[in-house]
Short mmCIF file of C-alpha atoms in Angstrom, two decimals:
data_model
loop_
_atom_site.label_atom_id
_atom_site.label_comp_id
_atom_site.label_asym_id
_atom_site.label_seq_id
_atom_site.Cartn_x
_atom_site.Cartn_y
_atom_site.Cartn_z
CA UNK A 1 -10.73 -22.83 -9.37
CA UNK A 2 -11.07 -19.47 -11.41
CA UNK A 3 -8.55 -16.84 -11.26
CA UNK A 4 -9.14 -14.14 -9.03
CA UNK A 5 -10.36 -10.63 -10.33
CA UNK A 6 -7.57 -8.24 -10.32
CA UNK A 7 -7.70 -5.43 -8.02
CA UNK A 8 -8.02 -2.15 -9.70
CA UNK A 9 -4.84 -0.13 -9.69
CA UNK A 10 -6.08 3.11 -8.60
CA UNK A 11 -7.68 1.45 -5.48
CA UNK A 12 -4.11 1.08 -3.73
CA UNK A 13 -3.35 -0.78 -0.59
CA UNK A 14 -4.46 -0.45 2.10
CA UNK A 15 -8.15 0.25 1.44
CA UNK A 16 -11.45 0.13 3.05
CA UNK A 17 -14.13 -2.29 2.39
CA UNK A 18 -16.41 0.55 1.27
CA UNK A 19 -13.89 1.95 -1.20
CA UNK A 20 -13.60 -1.70 -2.53
CA UNK A 21 -17.25 -2.00 -3.14
CA UNK A 22 -17.14 1.47 -4.76
CA UNK A 23 -14.51 0.38 -6.98
CA UNK A 24 -16.70 -2.42 -8.45
CA UNK A 25 -15.64 -5.34 -6.15
CA UNK A 26 -17.85 -7.77 -5.07
CA UNK A 27 -18.28 -9.23 -1.65
CA UNK A 28 -16.68 -12.50 -2.51
CA UNK A 29 -13.60 -10.85 -3.68
CA UNK A 30 -13.25 -8.73 -0.98
CA UNK A 31 -13.20 -11.71 1.38
CA UNK A 32 -10.48 -13.42 -0.92
CA UNK A 33 -7.59 -15.10 0.82
CA UNK A 34 -5.28 -12.92 -1.08
CA UNK A 35 -6.76 -9.99 1.22
CA UNK A 36 -5.59 -9.54 4.62
CA UNK A 37 -7.89 -7.80 6.96
CA UNK A 38 -5.85 -6.20 9.71
CA UNK A 39 -8.53 -4.23 11.12
CA UNK A 40 -12.48 -4.39 10.70
CA UNK A 41 -13.40 -2.64 7.35
CA UNK A 42 -9.79 -2.50 6.03
CA UNK A 43 -8.20 -4.72 3.43
CA UNK A 44 -4.55 -4.99 2.49
CA UNK A 45 -3.18 -6.71 -0.68
CA UNK A 46 -0.84 -9.37 0.95
CA UNK A 47 0.07 -8.85 4.43
CA UNK A 48 0.55 -5.74 6.74
CA UNK A 49 4.02 -6.85 8.50
CA UNK A 50 5.75 -3.83 9.31
CA UNK A 51 4.98 -1.16 11.73
CA UNK A 52 4.39 1.47 8.63
CA UNK A 53 2.13 -0.92 6.45
CA UNK A 54 0.16 -1.74 9.99
CA UNK A 55 -0.05 2.04 10.80
CA UNK A 56 -1.03 3.00 7.31
CA UNK A 57 -3.68 0.46 7.39
CA UNK A 58 -4.94 1.52 10.82
CA UNK A 59 -5.12 5.06 9.49
CA UNK A 60 -7.80 3.97 7.00
CA UNK A 61 -10.53 3.52 9.56
CA UNK A 62 -8.71 5.64 12.49
CA UNK A 63 -10.74 8.90 13.73
CA UNK A 64 -9.30 12.19 12.57
CA UNK A 65 -8.12 12.79 15.92
CA UNK A 66 -5.91 10.09 16.65
CA UNK A 67 -2.09 9.95 16.18
CA UNK A 68 0.69 7.70 16.64
CA UNK A 69 2.81 7.87 19.95
CA UNK A 70 5.47 6.18 22.08
CA UNK A 71 7.14 3.14 20.32
CA UNK A 72 5.08 3.51 17.37
CA UNK A 73 5.92 6.99 16.76
CA UNK A 74 9.72 6.28 17.33
CA UNK A 75 9.74 3.42 14.97
CA UNK A 76 8.20 5.54 12.34
CA UNK A 77 10.85 7.91 12.84
CA UNK A 78 13.28 5.19 12.48
CA UNK A 79 14.84 5.77 15.99
CA UNK A 80 16.64 2.62 16.90
CA UNK A 81 15.01 0.80 19.71
CA UNK A 82 15.82 -2.60 21.69
CA UNK A 83 14.60 -5.59 19.35
CA UNK A 84 11.58 -6.66 21.52
CA UNK A 85 10.01 -3.31 20.84
CA UNK A 86 10.96 -3.07 17.25
CA UNK A 87 9.13 -6.39 16.68
CA UNK A 88 6.22 -5.60 18.85
CA UNK A 89 2.78 -6.05 16.75
CA UNK A 90 1.09 -3.43 18.79
CA UNK A 91 0.61 0.20 17.70
CA UNK A 92 0.52 2.83 20.18
CA UNK A 93 -2.19 5.39 19.53
CA UNK A 94 -3.02 8.61 21.38
CA UNK A 95 -6.03 11.09 21.26
CA UNK A 96 -6.44 14.68 22.88
CA UNK A 97 -7.82 14.53 26.28
CA UNK A 98 -10.73 14.17 27.19
CA UNK A 99 -11.74 12.02 23.99
CA UNK A 100 -11.59 8.31 24.82
CA UNK A 101 -9.20 6.34 22.92
CA UNK A 102 -10.57 4.13 19.91
CA UNK A 103 -11.00 0.40 20.79
CA UNK A 104 -9.98 -1.84 17.60
CA UNK A 105 -10.43 -5.37 17.00
#
């Protein structure tokens, strides 16, 4: 097995698939096992495990009119919450009315 092509330092993490292609990464490299795909079109070096990392990854593909609310906003502001809420993998995202909330896979 050959060594993986290193990610360009300027790319950062998270990054979009298109940003990776623009930086010169091939399709095979962008599908590499060291890159996690938390959302369609977004890549993260390693895993996006904490709420801040997951929120940063979501922002890479979210529409401009979205914002974090509820439990996610509280966690981002470091408000202490019950453990089940702190460990929840869900992100709470809002949009101004009458815009429909984004559907994310």
